[in-house]
Coordinates of C-alpha atoms and ligand atoms in Angstrom, one line a residue:
M16 CA 25.0 130.4 153.0
S17 CA 26.2 126.9 154.8
E18 CA 29.4 125.8 154.0
K19 CA 30.0 123.0 151.8
Y20 CA 32.2 119.6 152.3
D21 CA 32.2 116.5 151.1
V22 CA 32.6 114.9 154.4
V23 CA 31.6 116.1 158.0
V24 CA 32.6 114.0 160.8
I25 CA 31.2 114.7 163.9
G26 CA 33.7 114.1 166.9
A27 CA 37.1 113.8 167.2
G28 CA 38.5 111.0 169.1
P29 CA 40.3 107.9 168.1
A30 CA 37.2 107.2 165.3
G31 CA 36.4 110.8 164.2
Y32 CA 39.7 112.6 164.0
V33 CA 41.6 109.4 162.2
S34 CA 38.4 109.1 159.8
A35 CA 38.7 113.1 158.9
I36 CA 42.6 112.8 158.4
R37 CA 41.8 109.9 155.9
C38 CA 39.3 111.7 154.0
A39 CA 41.3 114.4 153.5
Q40 CA 44.0 112.1 152.4
L41 CA 41.8 110.3 149.8
G42 CA 41.1 114.2 148.5
L43 CA 37.7 114.9 149.7
K44 CA 37.0 118.1 151.4
T45 CA 36.7 117.4 155.2
A46 CA 35.4 119.4 158.1
C47 CA 35.7 117.9 161.7
V48 CA 33.1 118.8 164.5
D49 CA 34.1 118.7 168.4
N50 CA 33.0 119.8 171.6
W51 CA 36.0 118.7 174.0
L52 CA 37.1 121.6 176.1
S53 CA 40.6 120.8 178.4
P54 CA 39.6 121.3 182.5
E55 CA 40.8 125.0 181.1
G56 CA 38.5 125.8 179.0
K57 CA 40.7 124.9 175.7
A58 CA 38.7 123.5 172.5
V59 CA 41.3 120.4 172.1
L60 CA 41.2 117.1 169.9
G61 CA 41.3 113.6 170.9
G62 CA 38.4 112.9 172.6
T63 CA 38.2 110.6 176.0
C64 CA 41.2 108.5 174.5
L65 CA 43.8 111.1 174.3
N66 CA 42.4 113.9 177.3
V67 CA 40.3 110.9 179.4
G68 CA 41.3 107.3 178.6
C69 CA 44.1 105.4 176.7
I70 CA 46.7 107.8 177.3
P71 CA 45.9 109.4 180.6
S72 CA 45.8 106.4 182.1
K73 CA 48.7 104.6 180.7
S74 CA 50.9 107.3 181.8
L75 CA 50.3 106.6 185.2
L76 CA 50.4 103.0 185.1
E77 CA 54.2 103.6 183.6
S78 CA 54.8 106.1 186.3
S79 CA 52.8 104.1 189.1
E80 CA 54.4 101.1 188.0
L81 CA 58.2 102.5 188.0
Y82 CA 57.3 103.6 191.6
A83 CA 56.3 100.5 192.5
K84 CA 59.8 98.9 191.4
C85 CA 61.7 101.3 192.9
Q86 CA 60.0 100.3 196.4
H87 CA 60.1 96.5 196.0
G88 CA 61.3 94.8 192.4
L89 CA 64.8 96.0 192.3
E90 CA 66.0 94.0 195.3
Q91 CA 66.3 90.7 192.7
H92 CA 68.7 93.0 190.4
G93 CA 71.2 93.6 193.4
I94 CA 69.9 97.4 193.3
S95 CA 68.6 99.1 196.5
T96 CA 66.8 102.2 196.9
K97 CA 66.5 103.8 199.7
G98 CA 64.3 106.5 200.4
V99 CA 62.5 106.4 197.4
S100 CA 59.4 109.0 197.7
L101 CA 56.7 109.9 195.6
D102 CA 56.0 113.6 194.0
L103 CA 51.9 113.1 192.7
A104 CA 51.8 116.8 191.5
A105 CA 54.9 116.1 189.3
M106 CA 53.4 112.5 188.0
M107 CA 49.8 113.9 187.2
Q108 CA 52.0 116.9 185.6
R109 CA 53.6 114.6 183.7
K110 CA 50.6 113.1 182.7
D111 CA 49.4 116.4 181.3
Q112 CA 52.0 117.0 179.4
V113 CA 51.7 113.8 177.8
I114 CA 48.2 114.6 176.7
S115 CA 49.0 118.4 175.7
D116 CA 51.9 116.9 173.2
L117 CA 49.6 114.6 171.7
T118 CA 46.5 116.8 171.0
Q119 CA 48.5 119.3 170.1
G120 CA 50.1 116.7 167.4
I121 CA 46.4 115.9 166.5
A122 CA 45.7 119.8 165.6
A123 CA 49.3 119.7 163.3
L124 CA 48.1 116.7 161.3
F125 CA 44.5 118.5 160.9
K126 CA 46.4 121.2 159.6
A127 CA 48.9 119.7 157.7
N128 CA 46.0 117.2 155.9
G129 CA 43.7 120.3 155.3
V130 CA 40.8 119.0 157.9
S131 CA 39.0 122.1 159.1
W132 CA 38.5 121.8 162.7
V133 CA 35.1 123.4 163.8
K134 CA 34.6 124.2 167.2
G135 CA 31.4 123.2 168.9
R136 CA 28.8 120.9 169.2
G137 CA 27.0 119.3 166.1
R138 CA 23.9 118.2 165.2
L139 CA 23.0 116.3 162.1
L140 CA 20.0 117.7 160.6
S141 CA 17.7 116.6 157.7
G142 CA 18.7 117.4 154.4
M143 CA 22.4 116.6 154.8
R144 CA 23.2 119.2 157.3
V145 CA 25.0 120.0 160.3
E146 CA 24.2 122.8 162.7
V147 CA 27.2 123.5 164.9
T148 CA 26.2 125.3 168.2
A149 CA 29.7 127.3 169.5
A150 CA 29.4 129.6 172.7
D151 CA 28.4 132.9 170.7
D152 CA 26.9 131.3 167.5
V153 CA 25.4 128.6 165.5
T154 CA 26.6 127.9 161.9
I155 CA 25.2 125.2 159.3
L156 CA 27.4 122.9 157.5
S157 CA 26.5 121.2 154.4
A158 CA 27.9 117.5 153.4
K159 CA 27.7 115.0 150.5
N160 CA 28.7 112.3 153.3
V161 CA 28.5 112.8 157.4
V162 CA 30.0 110.5 159.8
I163 CA 29.1 110.3 163.4
A164 CA 31.8 109.4 165.9
T165 CA 30.8 110.8 169.0
G166 CA 31.9 108.4 171.4
S167 CA 30.9 107.5 174.9
S168 CA 30.7 108.4 178.6
S169 CA 30.6 106.6 181.8
I170 CA 27.6 105.1 183.0
E171 CA 26.1 106.6 186.4
I172 CA 24.4 104.2 188.6
P173 CA 21.6 105.7 191.1
C174 CA 23.0 104.4 194.4
A175 CA 26.2 106.0 193.8
P176 CA 25.6 109.1 192.4
L177 CA 29.1 110.8 191.4
N178 CA 30.4 113.9 193.3
D179 CA 33.3 115.7 192.4
E180 CA 35.1 115.2 195.8
L181 CA 34.6 111.7 196.9
I182 CA 32.5 109.2 194.2
V183 CA 34.1 109.8 191.2
D184 CA 34.3 108.0 187.9
S185 CA 37.6 107.1 185.5
T186 CA 37.9 111.0 184.8
G187 CA 38.0 111.9 188.4
A188 CA 40.4 109.4 189.2
L189 CA 43.1 110.2 186.6
S190 CA 43.8 113.5 188.7
F191 CA 43.3 113.0 192.6
T192 CA 45.3 114.8 194.1
E193 CA 46.4 112.9 196.8
V194 CA 46.6 109.2 197.3
P195 CA 43.7 108.0 199.3
A196 CA 44.2 105.7 202.1
R197 CA 41.3 103.6 201.3
L198 CA 40.0 103.7 197.9
G199 CA 36.7 101.9 197.2
V200 CA 36.1 100.5 193.2
I201 CA 32.5 99.5 192.0
G202 CA 33.3 97.2 189.1
A203 CA 36.2 94.9 188.1
G204 CA 36.3 95.2 184.5
V205 CA 39.1 97.0 182.5
I206 CA 38.8 100.6 184.2
G207 CA 38.6 99.0 187.5
L208 CA 42.2 96.7 186.9
E209 CA 43.8 99.3 185.6
L210 CA 42.9 102.3 187.9
G211 CA 42.7 100.3 191.1
S212 CA 46.1 99.2 190.2
V213 CA 47.5 102.8 189.5
W214 CA 46.6 103.7 193.2
N215 CA 47.5 100.1 194.5
R216 CA 51.1 100.9 193.4
L217 CA 51.2 104.6 195.0
G218 CA 49.7 102.9 198.3
S219 CA 46.5 103.1 198.7
E220 CA 44.3 100.2 200.3
V221 CA 42.3 99.1 197.0
V222 CA 39.0 97.0 197.5
I223 CA 37.1 96.3 194.4
L224 CA 32.9 95.5 194.2
E225 CA 31.8 93.5 191.4
A226 CA 28.8 92.8 190.8
Q227 CA 29.5 89.1 188.9
D228 CA 30.4 86.1 190.3
S229 CA 33.0 85.6 188.0
F230 CA 36.0 87.5 187.2
L231 CA 37.1 88.8 183.6
N232 CA 34.5 86.5 181.9
M233 CA 35.3 88.1 178.4
A234 CA 38.8 86.6 178.8
D235 CA 39.8 83.2 178.6
E236 CA 39.2 81.3 181.6
Q237 CA 42.4 80.3 182.4
V238 CA 43.6 83.5 182.1
A239 CA 41.1 84.7 184.3
R240 CA 41.6 82.2 187.0
D241 CA 45.3 82.7 186.8
S242 CA 45.3 86.7 186.8
L243 CA 42.6 87.0 189.7
R244 CA 45.0 85.0 192.0
T245 CA 48.1 87.4 190.7
F246 CA 46.0 90.6 191.1
K247 CA 45.0 89.6 194.7
K248 CA 48.4 88.9 195.6
Q249 CA 49.4 92.0 194.7
G250 CA 47.0 93.7 197.1
L251 CA 44.0 94.3 195.2
D252 CA 40.9 93.2 197.2
I253 CA 38.8 91.8 194.6
R254 CA 35.2 90.9 196.4
L255 CA 33.0 89.0 193.4
N256 CA 29.3 88.9 193.6
A257 CA 29.1 92.2 195.4
R258 CA 25.8 93.2 195.0
L259 CA 26.2 97.7 195.4
M260 CA 23.0 98.7 198.0
A261 CA 23.9 102.3 198.6
T262 CA 26.9 104.8 199.2
D263 CA 26.6 107.6 202.1
I264 CA 28.6 110.3 202.8
K265 CA 29.9 110.5 206.2
T266 CA 31.6 113.7 207.5
S267 CA 33.5 113.8 210.8
G268 CA 35.2 117.3 211.4
R269 CA 36.8 118.4 208.1
K270 CA 37.1 114.8 207.0
K271 CA 34.6 113.6 204.5
Q272 CA 34.3 109.9 203.8
V273 CA 32.4 107.7 201.7
E274 CA 30.1 104.5 203.3
V275 CA 29.4 101.7 200.8
S276 CA 26.5 99.2 201.2
Y277 CA 26.9 96.0 199.7
Q278 CA 25.8 92.6 199.5
D279 CA 26.8 89.0 198.8
A280 CA 25.7 85.6 198.8
K281 CA 27.0 85.5 202.5
G282 CA 25.2 88.8 203.9
D283 CA 25.4 92.3 204.3
Y284 CA 28.6 94.5 204.6
K285 CA 29.4 98.1 205.0
E286 CA 33.1 99.5 203.8
V287 CA 34.0 103.1 204.2
F288 CA 36.8 104.9 201.5
D289 CA 38.4 107.7 201.4
K290 CA 37.4 107.9 197.5
L291 CA 35.0 105.8 195.5
I292 CA 35.5 105.1 191.9
V293 CA 32.4 103.9 189.6
A294 CA 33.5 102.2 186.9
V295 CA 30.7 99.9 185.9
G296 CA 30.9 100.4 182.1
R297 CA 30.3 103.1 179.5
C298 CA 27.1 104.3 177.3
P299 CA 26.7 106.1 174.0
N300 CA 26.5 109.5 173.3
S301 CA 23.7 109.1 171.2
A302 CA 21.4 111.9 172.4
N303 CA 20.8 115.3 171.1
V304 CA 23.1 114.4 168.2
F305 CA 20.5 114.3 165.3
D306 CA 17.5 116.0 165.0
E307 CA 14.4 114.4 164.7
E308 CA 14.2 115.2 161.4
A309 CA 16.9 113.1 160.9
D310 CA 15.8 109.7 160.1
L311 CA 18.5 107.4 162.4
L312 CA 17.9 104.3 164.0
L313 CA 19.1 103.5 167.6
D314 CA 19.1 99.9 168.5
E315 CA 17.7 99.1 172.0
R316 CA 20.6 100.0 174.1
G317 CA 20.8 103.4 172.3
F318 CA 24.0 102.7 170.0
I319 CA 23.4 104.2 166.7
H320 CA 22.3 101.2 164.3
V321 CA 24.5 100.5 161.9
N322 CA 25.7 97.2 159.2
E323 CA 29.3 95.8 158.8
L324 CA 30.2 99.0 157.1
C325 CA 29.2 101.3 159.4
E326 CA 26.2 102.6 157.2
T327 CA 23.2 103.8 159.2
S328 CA 19.6 103.8 158.5
M329 CA 20.1 107.3 156.1
P330 CA 21.9 106.8 153.0
G331 CA 25.3 109.0 153.0
V332 CA 25.6 109.1 156.8
Y333 CA 28.0 106.8 158.6
A334 CA 28.3 105.9 162.5
I335 CA 31.9 104.6 163.9
G336 CA 33.3 103.9 167.0
D337 CA 31.9 104.0 170.9
V338 CA 29.0 105.5 169.1
V339 CA 28.1 102.3 167.7
R340 CA 28.1 98.3 168.3
G341 CA 31.3 96.2 169.1
P342 CA 33.9 96.5 171.7
M343 CA 34.9 100.2 172.8
L344 CA 38.1 100.4 172.3
A345 CA 40.2 103.2 170.4
H346 CA 41.7 101.0 167.6
K347 CA 38.4 99.4 166.4
G348 CA 37.2 103.0 166.0
S349 CA 40.0 104.2 164.1
E350 CA 39.9 101.2 162.0
E351 CA 36.1 101.5 161.0
G352 CA 36.9 105.2 160.7
I353 CA 39.7 104.2 157.7
M354 CA 37.4 101.8 156.6
V355 CA 34.2 104.8 156.0
A356 CA 36.9 106.9 154.6
E357 CA 37.6 104.4 151.9
L358 CA 34.2 104.0 151.1
I359 CA 33.3 107.3 151.2
A360 CA 35.6 108.1 148.1
G361 CA 34.5 104.9 146.2
H362 CA 37.5 102.4 147.1
H363 CA 36.9 98.9 148.8
G364 CA 37.0 99.1 153.3
E365 CA 36.4 96.7 155.6
V366 CA 36.8 95.6 159.2
N367 CA 37.8 92.3 160.2
Y368 CA 35.8 92.3 163.3
E369 CA 37.0 88.7 164.3
L370 CA 40.3 89.6 164.8
V371 CA 40.2 93.1 167.2
P372 CA 43.0 92.6 169.8
S373 CA 42.0 93.3 174.1
V374 CA 44.5 94.3 176.4
I375 CA 44.4 94.8 179.9
Y376 CA 47.3 97.3 181.4
T377 CA 48.0 95.7 184.7
H378 CA 50.6 94.0 185.4
P379 CA 51.6 91.5 184.0
E380 CA 49.9 92.4 181.4
I381 CA 46.4 90.8 179.7
A382 CA 46.1 90.4 175.7
W383 CA 44.0 88.1 173.3
V384 CA 42.6 87.8 169.9
G385 CA 40.3 85.4 168.8
K386 CA 38.2 83.0 170.2
T387 CA 38.6 81.8 174.0
E388 CA 38.5 78.3 174.8
Q389 CA 35.1 78.6 176.7
H390 CA 33.5 79.9 173.3
L391 CA 35.3 77.2 171.4
K392 CA 33.6 74.6 173.9
A393 CA 30.2 76.2 173.6
A394 CA 30.4 76.2 170.0
G395 CA 31.2 72.7 170.0
E396 CA 34.1 73.0 167.6
H397 CA 37.2 70.8 167.6
Y398 CA 40.6 72.4 168.7
K399 CA 43.7 71.8 170.3
V400 CA 46.1 73.7 173.2
G401 CA 49.4 74.4 173.2
S402 CA 50.7 76.8 176.3
F403 CA 54.0 77.7 177.3
P404 CA 54.7 79.6 181.0
F405 CA 56.7 82.7 180.9
V406 CA 58.7 81.1 184.0
A407 CA 60.2 79.1 181.0
S408 CA 61.4 81.7 179.0
G409 CA 65.1 82.7 179.0
R410 CA 64.3 86.5 178.5
A411 CA 61.4 86.6 181.0
R412 CA 63.8 85.2 183.4
A413 CA 66.3 87.8 183.0
L414 CA 63.9 90.2 183.4
G415 CA 62.5 88.9 186.2
E416 CA 58.8 88.9 184.4
T417 CA 58.1 85.0 185.0
A418 CA 54.7 85.1 185.8
G419 CA 51.8 84.0 183.3
M420 CA 51.6 82.3 179.9
V421 CA 51.3 82.4 176.1
K422 CA 48.1 80.0 174.9
V423 CA 47.3 79.2 171.6
L424 CA 44.1 77.2 170.4
A425 CA 44.0 75.6 167.0
H426 CA 41.8 73.9 164.9
A427 CA 42.0 70.4 165.4
D428 CA 41.7 69.2 161.9
T429 CA 43.3 72.1 160.0
D430 CA 45.8 73.7 162.3
R431 CA 44.5 76.8 161.6
I432 CA 45.0 79.6 164.7
L433 CA 41.5 80.5 166.3
G434 CA 42.5 82.7 169.2
V435 CA 45.6 83.5 171.5
H436 CA 45.6 84.3 174.9
I437 CA 48.5 86.1 176.7
F438 CA 49.0 86.8 180.6
G439 CA 52.8 88.4 180.7
P440 CA 55.3 90.5 180.1
Q441 CA 54.7 93.0 177.4
A442 CA 51.7 91.1 176.5
S443 CA 50.0 94.3 174.9
E444 CA 53.3 94.2 172.3
L445 CA 53.3 90.5 171.7
V446 CA 49.5 90.0 170.7
A447 CA 50.7 91.6 167.6
Q448 CA 52.2 88.8 166.1
A449 CA 49.1 86.9 166.4
V450 CA 47.0 89.6 165.3
I451 CA 49.4 89.2 162.0
A452 CA 49.5 85.5 162.1
M453 CA 45.4 85.2 162.0
E454 CA 45.1 88.1 159.7
L455 CA 47.2 86.0 157.3
G456 CA 45.1 82.8 158.1
A457 CA 48.1 81.0 159.7
S458 CA 48.5 77.6 161.1
S459 CA 50.2 76.9 164.9
D460 CA 52.9 75.1 162.4
D461 CA 53.3 78.2 160.6
I462 CA 54.2 80.0 163.7
G463 CA 56.1 77.0 164.6
L464 CA 58.4 77.0 161.3
T465 CA 59.5 80.6 161.7
M466 CA 62.4 81.7 163.6
F467 CA 62.3 83.8 166.2
A468 CA 65.0 85.8 167.9
H469 CA 66.6 84.8 170.7
P470 CA 66.4 85.6 174.0
T471 CA 63.0 87.4 173.4
L472 CA 59.8 87.0 175.0
S473 CA 58.2 86.5 171.5
E474 CA 60.1 82.8 171.4
S475 CA 57.1 82.3 173.9
L476 CA 54.2 82.3 171.7
H477 CA 56.8 80.7 169.3
E478 CA 56.7 77.5 171.8
A479 CA 53.3 77.8 172.8
A480 CA 52.8 77.6 168.9
L481 CA 55.3 74.4 169.1
A482 CA 52.7 73.2 171.9
V483 CA 49.8 72.6 170.2
N484 CA 51.2 69.6 168.1
G485 CA 53.2 68.7 171.0
N486 CA 56.6 69.6 169.5
A487 CA 57.6 72.4 172.5
I488 CA 61.6 72.6 172.9
H489 CA 61.8 74.0 176.4
M490 CA 59.0 72.5 177.8
A491 CA 58.8 68.7 179.2
K492 CA 56.2 66.7 177.3
K493 CA 54.1 64.9 179.3
R494 CA 54.4 61.2 178.9
S495 CA 51.8 59.2 178.1
R496 CA 51.8 55.6 180.3
K497 CA 51.8 52.4 178.6
Ligands
FAD523 P1 35.7 109.6 172.2 O1 36.9 109.0 172.3 O2 34.5 109.5 173.2 O3 35.4 110.7 171.1 C1 34.1 111.2 171.0 C2 34.3 112.5 170.9 O4 33.5 113.7 170.0 C3 34.7 113.8 171.8 O5 35.7 114.5 171.6 C4 33.7 114.3 172.3 O6 33.7 115.8 172.9 C5 33.0 114.5 171.0 N1 31.6 114.6 170.8 C6 30.4 113.8 171.0 N2 29.1 114.8 170.8 C7 29.6 115.6 170.6 C8 28.7 116.4 169.7 N3 27.4 116.4 169.3 N4 29.3 117.5 168.8 C9 30.7 117.5 168.7 N5 31.5 116.5 169.0 C10 30.8 116.0 170.2 N6 40.7 101.7 174.7 C11 41.8 101.5 174.0 O7 41.7 101.0 173.1 N7 43.0 101.4 174.8 C12 43.0 101.6 176.3 O8 44.2 101.4 176.9 C13 41.7 102.3 176.7 N8 41.9 102.9 178.0 C14 40.6 103.7 178.2 C15 40.8 104.3 179.6 C16 39.8 104.8 180.2 C17 40.2 105.5 181.2 C18 38.8 105.1 179.4 C19 37.2 105.9 180.0 C20 38.5 104.4 178.2 C21 39.7 104.1 177.5 N9 39.7 103.2 176.2 C22 40.8 102.6 175.4 C23 38.5 103.2 175.5 C24 38.6 104.2 174.5 O9 39.1 105.5 175.0 C25 37.2 104.4 173.9 O10 37.1 103.3 173.3 C26 37.6 105.6 172.5 O11 38.0 106.6 173.3 C27 36.6 105.7 171.6 O12 36.7 107.0 170.3 P2 35.3 107.6 169.9 O13 36.6 108.5 169.0 O14 34.3 106.8 169.6 O15 35.1 108.5 170.9
NAD524 P1 33.8 96.6 181.4 O1 32.9 96.6 181.0 O2 35.3 96.5 181.5 O3 33.4 96.5 183.4 C1 32.4 96.9 184.1 C2 32.0 96.1 185.2 O4 31.2 96.5 186.0 C3 31.8 94.6 184.8 O5 32.7 93.6 185.2 C4 30.3 94.7 185.6 O6 29.9 93.5 185.5 C5 30.8 95.6 186.7 N1 29.4 96.0 187.5 C6 28.4 96.6 186.6 N2 27.5 97.1 187.1 C7 27.9 97.0 188.5 C8 27.2 97.0 190.0 N3 26.0 97.9 190.1 N4 28.0 97.2 191.1 C9 29.3 96.6 190.9 N5 30.1 95.8 189.6 C10 29.3 96.1 188.6 O7 33.8 98.6 181.6 P2 34.9 99.9 182.3 O8 35.4 99.2 182.8 O9 33.8 100.9 182.7 O10 35.4 100.4 181.0 C11 34.6 100.9 180.0 C12 34.9 100.6 178.5 O11 36.0 101.1 178.2 C13 35.3 99.0 178.1 O12 34.1 98.8 177.0 C14 36.7 99.2 177.6 O13 36.3 98.7 176.5 C15 37.0 100.8 177.6 N6 38.3 100.3 178.0 C16 39.5 100.1 177.2 C17 40.7 99.6 178.3 C18 41.6 99.3 177.3 O14 41.8 98.5 176.5 N7 43.0 98.8 178.1 C19 41.0 100.5 179.6 C20 39.9 101.0 179.7 C21 38.7 101.1 179.2

C-alpha cells in the first residue's frame, strides 16, 4: 500500500521547502522528499541555498569583509588595529554553525506545519506516484499533485575537470582549509565575483578569467563599467575575452599546483595557481527525476518545460525553482513554490517575473530590478534617467562608503518607473524599496513626493527619483547654455 498525499514535493531547497510549508498551511496533506546529505552524511533540509549556496557564501562574505575592514578600513575612523590575525578554521566553523542553525530551523518548521519529511531520492512514476529510494528501501507515495523542485548543479567543463584538491566548484571554494596564495577563477559571473572577493579579502592574489569580452552583461552597462573599475582597484585581476584551453596539475615535491592555459585576442598565456574555482554557471537537475512513462517535456537546455503558472506537460505536476526557466535565484524559486501551493489549493496564484530583484554581494553591492538602460534602448522605449552618487549622501559619507550610485529609469511620457540600478552600500536592502514601488506601479514622481528619513542611504533613491525630472536637491543641475 502506498502512502497517499494531496501533494508530494520533490526537493527541499528554497523552492521546494517553501512550497511544502505553504501547501500544509493551506490544509493539504503534504510530503517533501529530499536526498541532500551534509558532509557528515546526515540528511538535512535547505538544498543548495542553505548548505552550499546563498547562506555559506554570505556568511564568508561578511566575515571576510570584517577582516578586510580591520586591516585597511578603520584608519579613516581614527581606529588603529594592529596585530589583526585570521583564524580560518574558526571562520569556517561559524559558517557551518549558521548553516546548521538554519537547516534545523526548516526541520522545525516542517514539524510545526505538519509536513512529512521523506528522506531519499524521489522519482516521478506514471499514475501520480513517486518512488523514493533511501539507503535500504524503496517506498511509493501517491499524490493528487506533485511539485518537482530538484534544483541545479554546477556546470563542469572538460578542460578543467574537478578534483577535490586543486580544481573545485563553488562548494569546494566554500571550504578551503588554507588561504591559497594564488587563486584562479574561471567565470566572472556572480559566483566568481562573490567567492573571488572572499578569498581576495582573506589574502589571495585572485585572477578571474572570463570568456566574454564584456563584463556583467546582465547588469546595467553603467553599473557594470563602474563596478569593474572598483573591483580591479580592490585587487581582483579580471581578464575578459579569456578562453580557457587546458589545465594541468604540476607536482613539485609535496606541492601541487594547477597550470591554466588560456587565449585572448592578443595571444596564448599560462598561469599557475594554488587553487582553481570553476564558476561557469549551473545546470538543472532534471535527469533521473522522472520515469520514462511520466510524460514530462524538457526544453532544449534540459530545464523542465513549464508555463507561467509552473504547470508542466503533465496535469497535476508542477515544477519550480532552478529546474525550470528563469533566473536561478532562491527568492524566485520560493515565490514559484508559494504560487503553485495556492493554485493547488484552488486559490489565485501568480509570480511577477518582470520584477525579480538581482543582487551581487560584492563590496560595494550591486542590485537591480526591472529593465536596464541597454534593454530600453534596444526596445526603442522612450525613457528618462535620474541618478544620484553616494558621494553626495550624508549617510554614505558618515559610513565612509561613498562609491557608487543609484540610477532610476522612468518612462518618458508616463513617468512610470521601468528599472532601478544600484551600485553601493547596502544595495541589497535598498533595492527592495524599488521593487515595492514598481510592484505598486509607482512613477518617479511618487518616490519624489515620498518622505525619507534623514540621514539614510535610502535618501539616495529619493534623490535619484527626483533627478529623473531634474529636481534633485543635493546635486548641481547641469545648466543649459543659452
Ligand atoms: P536547490 O536549492 O538546488 O534544492 C534542490 C533540492 O532537491 C536539493 O536538496 C537536492 O538534494 C534535492 N534533490 C534533487 N534531486 C532530487 C531527487 N531526485 N529526489 C529528492 N531530492 C532531490 N541565490 C540567491 O537568490 N541569492 C544568493 O545569494 C545566492 N547565492 C548563491 C551562492 C552559491 C555559491 C550558489 C551555488 C548559489 C547561490 N544562489 C543564490 C542560487 C540559489 O542557491 C538557487 O537559486 C536556489 O538554491 C535554488 O533553489 P531550488 O529549491 O530550486 O534548488
Ligand atoms: P553566471 O552565469 O553568473 O556566470 C558564469 C560566467 O562564466 C559567465 O560570465 C560566463 O560568460 C562565464 N563562462 C562560461 N564558460 C566559461 C569558460 N569556459 N571560460 C571562462 N568563462 C566562462 O554563473 P555562476 O556565477 O556560476 O552562478 C550560477 C548561478 O547561481 C547564477 O545563475 C546565479 O543566479 C546564481 N547565484 C546567485 C547569487 C546571488 O544572487 N547573489 C550568488 C551566486 C550564485
